[in-house]
Amino acid sequence: MILNATNIAIVTGGPGSGKTTLCEKLSLEGIAIGSESGRAILARADGHDLRKRDPLAYSLEILKLDLEKFKTANSSGVNWLFDRGFPDNAGFLDLMGLPRPDELDQACRNHRYSGPVFVAPPWKEIYRSDLDRIQDWAEAKATYHAVTAAWREYGYVLIELPKASIEERMSFVKVRLV
């Protein structure tokens, strides 16, 4: 059974392209934000070890959180903007050369976001690594290509965010969320 969430938009893209900053700023303006599940897993005591030791198990943990967020947001009656979604997880596995578990593929096919789906392009001038963003610039670009390919594979149309100030990006998103 396909479950269409009519109240969930997405921001996706590679690491370090301004997604989380955009979401944080928009949350200050009252937009409900679904935070990135991968970072939530990495924040756990075993998170980094799990990602390194067993990326497939890491992916399944992300899927669990993403399913919970989807169900909560979908039943809330409020419009949401999620920092990443199910196809991001599929793109991560593709990049790692790992198979997509059936439950992830089914989530991508049957738990549909209404959009819009915004994509933050690679932007070297703002890219910074941190404790959780361990990819170098080349890996960040490869991640962008892998996740955007996965979103398109699952039938989504992507709207590219401009490489602009945070205020301009916020305005770009807000006028399209209405």
mmCIF file of C-alpha atoms in Angstrom:
data_model
loop_
_atom_site.group_PDB
_atom_site.id
_atom_site.type_symbol
_atom_site.label_atom_id
_atom_site.label_comp_id
_atom_site.label_asym_id
_atom_site.label_seq_id
_atom_site.Cartn_x
_atom_site.Cartn_y
_atom_site.Cartn_z
ATOM 1 C CA MET A 1 0.000 0.000 0.000
ATOM 2 C CA ILE A 2 1.341 3.434 -0.974
ATOM 3 C CA LEU A 3 1.203 6.100 1.710
ATOM 4 C CA ASN A 4 1.454 9.623 0.293
ATOM 5 C CA ALA A 5 2.488 12.269 2.776
ATOM 6 C CA THR A 6 0.899 15.460 1.532
ATOM 7 C CA ASN A 7 2.672 17.580 4.120
ATOM 8 C CA ILE A 8 6.366 16.647 3.838
ATOM 9 C CA ALA A 9 8.928 18.447 1.681
ATOM 10 C CA ILE A 10 12.597 17.459 1.543
ATOM 11 C CA VAL A 11 16.002 19.058 1.316
ATOM 12 C CA THR A 12 18.687 16.697 0.018
ATOM 13 C CA GLY A 13 22.157 16.831 -1.505
ATOM 14 C CA GLY A 14 25.708 16.000 -0.594
ATOM 15 C CA PRO A 15 27.326 16.701 2.749
ATOM 16 C CA GLY A 16 28.429 20.238 3.477
ATOM 17 C CA SER A 17 26.092 21.904 0.988
ATOM 18 C CA GLY A 18 24.097 23.906 3.537
ATOM 19 C CA LYS A 19 21.100 21.611 4.121
ATOM 20 C CA THR A 20 21.221 21.487 7.902
ATOM 21 C CA THR A 21 21.962 25.210 8.244
ATOM 22 C CA LEU A 22 18.988 25.965 6.001
ATOM 23 C CA CYS A 23 16.732 23.713 8.068
ATOM 24 C CA GLU A 24 17.931 25.216 11.343
ATOM 25 C CA LYS A 25 17.258 28.762 10.122
ATOM 26 C CA LEU A 26 13.825 27.827 8.753
ATOM 27 C CA SER A 27 12.910 26.208 12.078
ATOM 28 C CA LEU A 28 13.474 29.594 13.736
ATOM 29 C CA GLU A 29 10.730 30.915 11.443
ATOM 30 C CA GLY A 30 8.269 28.286 12.630
ATOM 31 C CA ILE A 31 8.698 25.648 9.934
ATOM 32 C CA ALA A 32 8.559 22.119 11.359
ATOM 33 C CA ILE A 33 11.832 20.357 10.584
ATOM 34 C CA GLY A 34 12.580 16.643 10.508
ATOM 35 C CA SER A 35 16.252 16.444 11.432
ATOM 36 C CA GLU A 36 18.707 14.200 9.620
ATOM 37 C CA SER A 37 18.497 10.646 10.955
ATOM 38 C CA GLY A 38 22.080 9.783 10.016
ATOM 39 C CA ARG A 39 23.409 12.486 12.318
ATOM 40 C CA ALA A 40 21.139 11.235 15.100
ATOM 41 C CA ILE A 41 22.676 7.769 14.771
ATOM 42 C CA LEU A 42 26.192 9.222 14.689
ATOM 43 C CA ALA A 43 25.440 11.121 17.913
ATOM 44 C CA ARG A 44 24.971 7.817 19.740
ATOM 45 C CA ALA A 45 27.953 6.406 21.626
ATOM 46 C CA ASP A 46 28.327 3.602 19.068
ATOM 47 C CA GLY A 47 27.241 5.619 16.010
ATOM 48 C CA HIS A 48 30.571 6.225 14.295
ATOM 49 C CA ASP A 49 31.714 2.698 15.011
ATOM 50 C CA LEU A 50 28.481 1.269 13.593
ATOM 51 C CA ARG A 51 28.828 3.322 10.390
ATOM 52 C CA LYS A 52 32.419 2.192 9.921
ATOM 53 C CA ARG A 53 31.997 -1.432 11.024
ATOM 54 C CA ASP A 54 28.620 -2.221 9.464
ATOM 55 C CA PRO A 55 27.289 0.412 7.036
ATOM 56 C CA LEU A 56 24.284 -1.772 6.220
ATOM 57 C CA ALA A 57 23.237 -1.921 9.888
ATOM 58 C CA TYR A 58 23.807 1.857 10.073
ATOM 59 C CA SER A 59 21.499 2.246 7.065
ATOM 60 C CA LEU A 60 18.807 0.112 8.713
ATOM 61 C CA GLU A 61 18.990 2.251 11.866
ATOM 62 C CA ILE A 62 18.495 5.346 9.710
ATOM 63 C CA LEU A 63 15.519 3.637 8.066
ATOM 64 C CA LYS A 64 13.903 2.988 11.458
ATOM 65 C CA LEU A 65 14.195 6.642 12.432
ATOM 66 C CA ASP A 66 13.039 7.821 9.003
ATOM 67 C CA LEU A 67 9.938 5.619 9.186
ATOM 68 C CA GLU A 68 9.097 6.973 12.647
ATOM 69 C CA LYS A 69 9.559 10.572 11.467
ATOM 70 C CA PHE A 70 7.454 9.957 8.364
ATOM 71 C CA LYS A 71 4.571 8.483 10.355
ATOM 72 C CA THR A 72 4.691 11.205 13.005
ATOM 73 C CA ALA A 73 4.827 14.037 10.476
ATOM 74 C CA ASN A 74 2.228 12.511 8.181
ATOM 75 C CA SER A 75 -0.328 12.268 10.987
ATOM 76 C CA SER A 76 0.480 15.681 12.490
ATOM 77 C CA GLY A 77 -1.573 17.909 10.215
ATOM 78 C CA VAL A 78 1.425 20.272 10.015
ATOM 79 C CA ASN A 79 3.662 20.975 7.018
ATOM 80 C CA TRP A 80 7.206 19.659 7.436
ATOM 81 C CA LEU A 81 10.607 20.026 5.798
ATOM 82 C CA PHE A 82 12.832 16.994 6.270
ATOM 83 C CA ASP A 83 16.624 17.096 6.180
ATOM 84 C CA ARG A 84 16.993 14.031 3.891
ATOM 85 C CA GLY A 85 14.584 11.173 3.209
ATOM 86 C CA PHE A 86 14.406 7.492 2.266
ATOM 87 C CA PRO A 87 16.152 7.789 -1.149
ATOM 88 C CA ASP A 88 19.148 9.458 0.520
ATOM 89 C CA ASN A 89 19.674 6.196 2.392
ATOM 90 C CA ALA A 90 19.464 4.243 -0.889
ATOM 91 C CA GLY A 91 22.020 6.588 -2.457
ATOM 92 C CA PHE A 92 24.350 6.105 0.527
ATOM 93 C CA LEU A 93 24.248 2.336 0.040
ATOM 94 C CA ASP A 94 24.775 2.701 -3.718
ATOM 95 C CA LEU A 95 27.836 4.835 -3.046
ATOM 96 C CA MET A 96 29.169 2.212 -0.641
ATOM 97 C CA GLY A 97 28.572 -0.542 -3.222
ATOM 98 C CA LEU A 98 26.103 -2.262 -0.897
ATOM 99 C CA PRO A 99 22.732 -3.759 -1.805
ATOM 100 C CA ARG A 100 19.562 -1.977 -0.797
ATOM 101 C CA PRO A 101 17.581 -4.028 1.725
ATOM 102 C CA ASP A 102 14.049 -4.837 0.581
ATOM 103 C CA GLU A 103 12.563 -2.834 3.462
ATOM 104 C CA LEU A 104 14.426 0.291 2.314
ATOM 105 C CA ASP A 105 13.354 -0.180 -1.298
ATOM 106 C CA GLN A 106 9.757 -0.670 -0.145
ATOM 107 C CA ALA A 107 9.931 2.483 1.994
ATOM 108 C CA CYS A 108 11.224 4.455 -1.009
ATOM 109 C CA ARG A 109 8.424 3.105 -3.198
ATOM 110 C CA ASN A 110 5.529 3.117 -0.742
ATOM 111 C CA HIS A 111 6.140 6.051 1.625
ATOM 112 C CA ARG A 112 5.962 8.985 -0.758
ATOM 113 C CA TYR A 113 6.800 12.612 -0.024
ATOM 114 C CA SER A 114 4.578 15.206 -1.666
ATOM 115 C CA GLY A 115 7.514 17.501 -2.230
ATOM 116 C CA PRO A 116 8.883 19.717 -3.237
ATOM 117 C CA VAL A 117 12.263 18.018 -3.062
ATOM 118 C CA PHE A 118 14.985 20.645 -2.875
ATOM 119 C CA VAL A 119 18.551 19.657 -3.680
ATOM 120 C CA ALA A 120 21.565 21.561 -2.412
ATOM 121 C CA PRO A 121 24.330 21.294 -5.023
ATOM 122 C CA PRO A 122 27.969 20.767 -4.064
ATOM 123 C CA TRP A 123 29.392 24.119 -3.025
ATOM 124 C CA LYS A 124 33.104 24.058 -2.281
ATOM 125 C CA GLU A 125 33.170 27.548 -0.791
ATOM 126 C CA ILE A 126 30.919 26.550 2.111
ATOM 127 C CA TYR A 127 32.005 22.908 2.483
ATOM 128 C CA ARG A 128 33.498 22.121 5.901
ATOM 129 C CA SER A 129 34.189 18.779 7.500
ATOM 130 C CA ASP A 130 33.277 18.141 11.110
ATOM 131 C CA LEU A 131 33.186 15.218 13.522
ATOM 132 C CA ASP A 132 30.173 13.703 11.750
ATOM 133 C CA ARG A 133 30.901 14.862 8.195
ATOM 134 C CA ILE A 134 33.936 12.717 7.489
ATOM 135 C CA GLN A 135 33.801 12.824 3.693
ATOM 136 C CA ASP A 136 36.391 14.805 1.784
ATOM 137 C CA TRP A 137 35.356 17.123 -1.063
ATOM 138 C CA ALA A 138 35.515 14.383 -3.722
ATOM 139 C CA GLU A 139 33.354 12.087 -1.573
ATOM 140 C CA ALA A 140 30.911 14.939 -0.929
ATOM 141 C CA LYS A 141 30.441 15.418 -4.690
ATOM 142 C CA ALA A 142 30.101 11.656 -5.226
ATOM 143 C CA THR A 143 27.478 11.535 -2.461
ATOM 144 C CA TYR A 144 25.536 14.320 -4.147
ATOM 145 C CA HIS A 145 25.466 12.376 -7.411
ATOM 146 C CA ALA A 146 24.493 9.103 -5.689
ATOM 147 C CA VAL A 147 21.633 10.564 -3.649
ATOM 148 C CA THR A 148 20.208 12.677 -6.460
ATOM 149 C CA ALA A 149 20.294 9.628 -8.756
ATOM 150 C CA ALA A 150 18.379 7.620 -6.134
ATOM 151 C CA TRP A 151 15.733 10.347 -5.739
ATOM 152 C CA ARG A 152 15.246 10.453 -9.508
ATOM 153 C CA GLU A 153 15.137 6.663 -9.706
ATOM 154 C CA TYR A 154 12.198 6.696 -7.289
ATOM 155 C CA GLY A 155 10.361 9.205 -9.465
ATOM 156 C CA TYR A 156 10.992 12.511 -7.740
ATOM 157 C CA VAL A 157 11.620 15.804 -9.514
ATOM 158 C CA LEU A 158 14.365 17.796 -7.827
ATOM 159 C CA ILE A 159 14.441 21.573 -7.444
ATOM 160 C CA GLU A 160 17.996 22.855 -7.179
ATOM 161 C CA LEU A 161 18.663 25.386 -4.455
ATOM 162 C CA PRO A 162 20.618 28.438 -5.576
ATOM 163 C CA LYS A 163 24.163 28.954 -4.395
ATOM 164 C CA ALA A 164 23.163 32.086 -2.535
ATOM 165 C CA SER A 165 23.036 33.591 0.934
ATOM 166 C CA ILE A 166 21.114 31.736 3.602
ATOM 167 C CA GLU A 167 18.427 34.426 3.488
ATOM 168 C CA GLU A 168 17.990 33.976 -0.278
ATOM 169 C CA ARG A 169 17.857 30.206 0.103
ATOM 170 C CA MET A 170 15.254 30.556 2.849
ATOM 171 C CA SER A 171 13.098 32.782 0.651
ATOM 172 C CA PHE A 172 13.506 30.362 -2.266
ATOM 173 C CA VAL A 173 12.232 27.491 -0.124
ATOM 174 C CA LYS A 174 9.454 29.377 1.663
ATOM 175 C CA VAL A 175 7.729 30.562 -1.514
ATOM 176 C CA ARG A 176 7.721 26.992 -2.825
ATOM 177 C CA LEU A 177 6.384 25.418 0.371
ATOM 178 C CA VAL A 178 3.094 27.294 0.137
#
